[in-house]
């Protein structure tokens, strides 16, 4: 997984992994919402909780970039300033769309009505479409500049800040979501490269079971291919 790192000071492949996770989660979450049966409030509650977790994770991811990345990047690479402005604008659009998503989610959770379901699905799909454009622009227009202007130590600060916002009890599930877009071989290579042995063992012994239990809850009729 990830891009081939250009000659520079830091490796940004971890950002591509995070982006792939959000693409994967949102791509599957929209159908999950659309498939809620009218009147099934138990199922609606499960789906709404999942969507809210994605939304909160996306908000935290963007807030980390807003706080730790854009100002420094624009100062170090003035030629990138227009691209940074685009990133800020797209983040603001996503934030507005996430805020607009909350009311339909609340209505779906309370009523499980067909109207609330459809409103929530449409609102979530708007987030997905905007995010797809944003992630592609960030990968093409921002990460090449980051690789030549940030040291690895500085880049790692962003990663640690992002990880610190994940609740500890959800870390293994989040790890499973990160590896979901990967092939089995890619996932094995990624964990060997990025996780210390104790963490790999804990995921194999405990974390993977937590993640699979999450999938069974979300997809009781089977995980889509």
mmCIF file of C-alpha atoms in Angstrom:
data_model
loop_
_atom_site.group_PDB
_atom_site.id
_atom_site.type_symbol
_atom_site.label_atom_id
_atom_site.label_comp_id
_atom_site.label_asym_id
_atom_site.label_seq_id
_atom_site.Cartn_x
_atom_site.Cartn_y
_atom_site.Cartn_z
ATOM 1 C CA UNK A 1 0.000 0.000 0.000
ATOM 2 C CA UNK A 2 0.975 3.630 -0.302
ATOM 3 C CA UNK A 3 2.977 5.698 -2.684
ATOM 4 C CA UNK A 4 6.594 5.397 -3.684
ATOM 5 C CA UNK A 5 8.320 8.017 -1.600
ATOM 6 C CA UNK A 6 10.102 10.711 -3.566
ATOM 7 C CA UNK A 7 13.586 11.787 -2.612
ATOM 8 C CA UNK A 8 13.130 13.986 0.426
ATOM 9 C CA UNK A 9 13.300 14.269 4.150
ATOM 10 C CA UNK A 10 10.327 12.212 5.265
ATOM 11 C CA UNK A 11 8.137 9.294 4.273
ATOM 12 C CA UNK A 12 4.432 10.135 3.923
ATOM 13 C CA UNK A 13 3.146 6.662 3.087
ATOM 14 C CA UNK A 14 1.241 6.565 6.376
ATOM 15 C CA UNK A 15 -1.043 9.341 5.113
ATOM 16 C CA UNK A 16 -1.993 7.233 2.109
ATOM 17 C CA UNK A 17 -2.957 4.406 4.461
ATOM 18 C CA UNK A 18 -5.216 6.733 6.445
ATOM 19 C CA UNK A 19 -6.761 8.104 3.262
ATOM 20 C CA UNK A 20 -7.430 4.598 1.955
ATOM 21 C CA UNK A 21 -9.150 3.763 5.249
ATOM 22 C CA UNK A 22 -11.504 6.739 5.009
ATOM 23 C CA UNK A 23 -12.310 5.967 1.373
ATOM 24 C CA UNK A 24 -13.053 2.370 2.317
ATOM 25 C CA UNK A 25 -15.152 3.222 5.365
ATOM 26 C CA UNK A 26 -17.242 5.875 3.645
ATOM 27 C CA UNK A 27 -17.689 3.774 0.532
ATOM 28 C CA UNK A 28 -19.217 1.026 2.655
ATOM 29 C CA UNK A 29 -21.050 3.259 5.128
ATOM 30 C CA UNK A 30 -23.355 4.842 2.553
ATOM 31 C CA UNK A 31 -24.881 1.470 1.547
ATOM 32 C CA UNK A 32 -25.126 0.506 5.232
ATOM 33 C CA UNK A 33 -27.320 3.527 5.849
ATOM 34 C CA UNK A 34 -29.424 2.935 2.744
ATOM 35 C CA UNK A 35 -30.073 -0.674 3.770
ATOM 36 C CA UNK A 36 -31.603 0.163 7.175
ATOM 37 C CA UNK A 37 -35.152 -1.193 7.135
ATOM 38 C CA UNK A 38 -37.869 1.282 8.119
ATOM 39 C CA UNK A 39 -38.821 0.772 11.749
ATOM 40 C CA UNK A 40 -35.672 -1.203 12.680
ATOM 41 C CA UNK A 41 -34.429 1.120 15.388
ATOM 42 C CA UNK A 42 -31.918 -1.390 16.761
ATOM 43 C CA UNK A 43 -30.214 -1.654 13.396
ATOM 44 C CA UNK A 44 -30.431 2.098 12.894
ATOM 45 C CA UNK A 45 -28.640 2.662 16.213
ATOM 46 C CA UNK A 46 -25.774 0.361 15.181
ATOM 47 C CA UNK A 47 -25.339 2.041 11.811
ATOM 48 C CA UNK A 48 -25.610 5.560 13.216
ATOM 49 C CA UNK A 49 -22.960 4.813 15.858
ATOM 50 C CA UNK A 50 -20.633 3.538 13.133
ATOM 51 C CA UNK A 51 -21.180 6.588 10.937
ATOM 52 C CA UNK A 52 -20.637 8.933 13.867
ATOM 53 C CA UNK A 53 -17.350 7.227 14.674
ATOM 54 C CA UNK A 54 -16.205 7.729 11.077
ATOM 55 C CA UNK A 55 -17.311 11.366 11.187
ATOM 56 C CA UNK A 56 -15.514 12.008 14.465
ATOM 57 C CA UNK A 57 -12.368 10.330 13.156
ATOM 58 C CA UNK A 58 -12.460 12.429 10.011
ATOM 59 C CA UNK A 59 -12.963 15.614 12.031
ATOM 60 C CA UNK A 60 -10.011 14.730 14.264
ATOM 61 C CA UNK A 61 -7.827 13.913 11.261
ATOM 62 C CA UNK A 62 -8.559 17.248 9.630
ATOM 63 C CA UNK A 63 -8.154 19.225 12.850
ATOM 64 C CA UNK A 64 -4.685 17.715 13.303
ATOM 65 C CA UNK A 65 -3.682 18.893 9.837
ATOM 66 C CA UNK A 66 -5.252 22.305 10.427
ATOM 67 C CA UNK A 67 -3.288 22.734 13.641
ATOM 68 C CA UNK A 68 0.071 21.185 12.789
ATOM 69 C CA UNK A 69 0.556 21.202 9.029
ATOM 70 C CA UNK A 70 -0.837 24.044 6.951
ATOM 71 C CA UNK A 71 0.863 27.072 8.492
ATOM 72 C CA UNK A 72 4.300 25.456 8.529
ATOM 73 C CA UNK A 73 3.947 24.099 5.012
ATOM 74 C CA UNK A 74 2.869 27.448 3.566
ATOM 75 C CA UNK A 75 5.772 29.186 5.307
ATOM 76 C CA UNK A 76 8.372 26.673 4.147
ATOM 77 C CA UNK A 77 7.050 26.249 0.607
ATOM 78 C CA UNK A 78 5.473 29.537 -0.535
ATOM 79 C CA UNK A 79 4.840 28.014 -3.965
ATOM 80 C CA UNK A 80 2.465 25.617 -2.209
ATOM 81 C CA UNK A 81 0.377 28.389 -0.629
ATOM 82 C CA UNK A 82 -2.437 28.120 -3.177
ATOM 83 C CA UNK A 83 -2.649 24.387 -2.576
ATOM 84 C CA UNK A 84 -2.747 24.960 1.184
ATOM 85 C CA UNK A 85 -5.582 27.426 0.647
ATOM 86 C CA UNK A 86 -7.476 24.767 -1.282
ATOM 87 C CA UNK A 87 -6.948 22.291 1.563
ATOM 88 C CA UNK A 88 -8.323 24.754 4.108
ATOM 89 C CA UNK A 89 -11.342 25.449 1.909
ATOM 90 C CA UNK A 90 -12.046 21.755 1.393
ATOM 91 C CA UNK A 91 -11.697 21.072 5.112
ATOM 92 C CA UNK A 92 -14.248 23.807 5.793
ATOM 93 C CA UNK A 93 -16.641 22.249 3.284
ATOM 94 C CA UNK A 94 -16.263 18.805 4.851
ATOM 95 C CA UNK A 95 -16.802 20.312 8.318
ATOM 96 C CA UNK A 96 -20.033 21.944 7.143
ATOM 97 C CA UNK A 97 -21.207 18.693 5.586
ATOM 98 C CA UNK A 98 -20.402 16.727 8.738
ATOM 99 C CA UNK A 99 -22.389 19.244 10.785
ATOM 100 C CA UNK A 100 -25.311 18.908 8.365
ATOM 101 C CA UNK A 101 -25.113 15.124 8.707
ATOM 102 C CA UNK A 102 -25.838 15.119 12.435
ATOM 103 C CA UNK A 103 -29.537 16.001 12.306
ATOM 104 C CA UNK A 104 -30.416 13.267 9.765
ATOM 105 C CA UNK A 105 -28.423 10.789 11.842
ATOM 106 C CA UNK A 106 -30.299 11.804 14.987
ATOM 107 C CA UNK A 107 -33.631 11.424 13.210
ATOM 108 C CA UNK A 108 -32.622 8.030 11.848
ATOM 109 C CA UNK A 109 -31.540 6.891 15.299
ATOM 110 C CA UNK A 110 -34.825 8.060 16.865
ATOM 111 C CA UNK A 111 -37.313 6.991 14.220
ATOM 112 C CA UNK A 112 -35.672 4.585 11.766
ATOM 113 C CA UNK A 113 -38.022 6.075 9.193
ATOM 114 C CA UNK A 114 -37.463 5.725 5.467
ATOM 115 C CA UNK A 115 -37.314 9.510 5.115
ATOM 116 C CA UNK A 116 -34.665 9.864 7.818
ATOM 117 C CA UNK A 117 -32.696 6.984 6.330
ATOM 118 C CA UNK A 118 -32.708 8.544 2.873
ATOM 119 C CA UNK A 119 -31.766 11.978 4.223
ATOM 120 C CA UNK A 120 -28.873 10.494 6.200
ATOM 121 C CA UNK A 121 -27.636 8.487 3.217
ATOM 122 C CA UNK A 122 -27.709 11.539 0.959
ATOM 123 C CA UNK A 123 -25.902 13.690 3.523
ATOM 124 C CA UNK A 124 -23.254 11.029 4.055
ATOM 125 C CA UNK A 125 -22.756 10.562 0.337
ATOM 126 C CA UNK A 126 -22.114 14.288 -0.022
ATOM 127 C CA UNK A 127 -19.315 13.919 2.515
ATOM 128 C CA UNK A 128 -17.945 10.950 0.584
ATOM 129 C CA UNK A 129 -17.900 12.793 -2.743
ATOM 130 C CA UNK A 130 -16.247 15.895 -1.295
ATOM 131 C CA UNK A 131 -13.703 13.842 0.603
ATOM 132 C CA UNK A 132 -12.762 11.817 -2.467
ATOM 133 C CA UNK A 133 -11.873 15.022 -4.296
ATOM 134 C CA UNK A 134 -10.034 16.399 -1.276
ATOM 135 C CA UNK A 135 -7.936 13.308 -0.612
ATOM 136 C CA UNK A 136 -6.848 13.077 -4.216
ATOM 137 C CA UNK A 137 -5.837 16.737 -4.242
ATOM 138 C CA UNK A 138 -3.912 16.333 -1.005
ATOM 139 C CA UNK A 139 -2.016 13.324 -2.311
ATOM 140 C CA UNK A 140 -1.123 15.037 -5.587
ATOM 141 C CA UNK A 141 -0.554 18.625 -4.485
ATOM 142 C CA UNK A 142 0.463 18.525 -0.816
ATOM 143 C CA UNK A 143 2.361 15.353 0.043
ATOM 144 C CA UNK A 144 5.141 15.915 -2.524
ATOM 145 C CA UNK A 145 5.858 19.269 -0.862
ATOM 146 C CA UNK A 146 5.703 17.740 2.613
ATOM 147 C CA UNK A 147 8.280 15.133 1.642
ATOM 148 C CA UNK A 148 10.797 17.838 0.765
ATOM 149 C CA UNK A 149 10.133 20.314 3.579
ATOM 150 C CA UNK A 150 9.456 18.254 6.729
ATOM 151 C CA UNK A 151 11.853 16.010 8.595
ATOM 152 C CA UNK A 152 10.720 12.540 9.579
ATOM 153 C CA UNK A 153 10.640 13.596 13.224
ATOM 154 C CA UNK A 154 8.349 16.521 12.417
ATOM 155 C CA UNK A 155 6.067 14.352 10.307
ATOM 156 C CA UNK A 156 5.863 11.734 13.036
ATOM 157 C CA UNK A 157 4.494 14.395 15.396
ATOM 158 C CA UNK A 158 1.395 14.609 13.193
ATOM 159 C CA UNK A 159 0.945 10.853 13.256
ATOM 160 C CA UNK A 160 1.262 10.687 17.020
ATOM 161 C CA UNK A 161 -1.191 13.563 17.435
ATOM 162 C CA UNK A 162 -3.703 11.710 15.296
ATOM 163 C CA UNK A 163 -3.273 8.437 17.164
ATOM 164 C CA UNK A 164 -3.678 10.170 20.515
ATOM 165 C CA UNK A 165 -7.255 11.092 19.579
ATOM 166 C CA UNK A 166 -8.336 7.465 19.099
ATOM 167 C CA UNK A 167 -9.976 6.016 22.246
ATOM 168 C CA UNK A 168 -7.780 3.240 23.618
ATOM 169 C CA UNK A 169 -10.621 0.732 23.569
ATOM 170 C CA UNK A 170 -11.057 1.340 19.834
ATOM 171 C CA UNK A 171 -7.404 1.123 18.807
ATOM 172 C CA UNK A 172 -7.534 -2.476 17.565
ATOM 173 C CA UNK A 173 -10.753 -1.914 15.633
ATOM 174 C CA UNK A 174 -9.196 1.176 14.062
ATOM 175 C CA UNK A 175 -6.148 -0.884 13.134
ATOM 176 C CA UNK A 176 -8.401 -3.414 11.450
ATOM 177 C CA UNK A 177 -10.103 -0.662 9.476
ATOM 178 C CA UNK A 178 -6.713 0.641 8.365
ATOM 179 C CA UNK A 179 -5.705 -2.746 6.995
ATOM 180 C CA UNK A 180 -9.075 -3.541 5.413
ATOM 181 C CA UNK A 181 -8.268 -1.978 2.009
ATOM 182 C CA UNK A 182 -4.998 -3.949 1.834
ATOM 183 C CA UNK A 183 -4.457 -7.426 0.473
ATOM 184 C CA UNK A 184 -3.350 -10.033 3.029
ATOM 185 C CA UNK A 185 0.230 -9.747 1.820
ATOM 186 C CA UNK A 186 0.169 -5.965 1.979
ATOM 187 C CA UNK A 187 -1.276 -6.070 5.494
ATOM 188 C CA UNK A 188 1.437 -8.462 6.705
ATOM 189 C CA UNK A 189 4.169 -6.306 5.186
ATOM 190 C CA UNK A 190 2.632 -3.139 6.605
ATOM 191 C CA UNK A 191 2.358 -4.494 10.147
ATOM 192 C CA UNK A 192 5.942 -5.782 10.060
ATOM 193 C CA UNK A 193 7.160 -2.375 8.914
ATOM 194 C CA UNK A 194 5.044 -0.251 11.250
ATOM 195 C CA UNK A 195 4.185 -2.205 14.410
ATOM 196 C CA UNK A 196 6.587 -3.555 17.023
ATOM 197 C CA UNK A 197 6.409 -7.283 17.668
ATOM 198 C CA UNK A 198 4.402 -6.998 20.935
ATOM 199 C CA UNK A 199 1.741 -4.919 19.169
ATOM 200 C CA UNK A 200 1.565 -7.401 16.280
ATOM 201 C CA UNK A 201 1.110 -10.264 18.711
ATOM 202 C CA UNK A 202 -1.564 -8.402 20.667
ATOM 203 C CA UNK A 203 -3.479 -7.722 17.472
ATOM 204 C CA UNK A 204 -3.268 -11.367 16.405
ATOM 205 C CA UNK A 205 -4.306 -12.633 19.849
ATOM 206 C CA UNK A 206 -6.874 -10.006 20.847
ATOM 207 C CA UNK A 207 -7.315 -7.219 18.361
ATOM 208 C CA UNK A 208 -8.292 -9.219 15.310
ATOM 209 C CA UNK A 209 -11.113 -10.871 17.277
ATOM 210 C CA UNK A 210 -12.379 -7.433 18.285
ATOM 211 C CA UNK A 211 -12.279 -6.251 14.688
ATOM 212 C CA UNK A 212 -14.042 -9.348 13.346
ATOM 213 C CA UNK A 213 -16.727 -8.981 16.021
ATOM 214 C CA UNK A 214 -17.211 -5.400 14.835
ATOM 215 C CA UNK A 215 -17.634 -6.610 11.258
ATOM 216 C CA UNK A 216 -20.194 -9.228 12.299
ATOM 217 C CA UNK A 217 -22.209 -6.508 14.016
ATOM 218 C CA UNK A 218 -22.043 -4.187 11.019
ATOM 219 C CA UNK A 219 -22.570 -6.900 8.398
ATOM 220 C CA UNK A 220 -24.688 -9.671 9.952
ATOM 221 C CA UNK A 221 -25.349 -11.145 6.508
ATOM 222 C CA UNK A 222 -21.687 -11.150 5.540
ATOM 223 C CA UNK A 223 -18.990 -8.602 4.789
ATOM 224 C CA UNK A 224 -19.237 -7.275 1.217
ATOM 225 C CA UNK A 225 -16.410 -8.242 -1.105
#
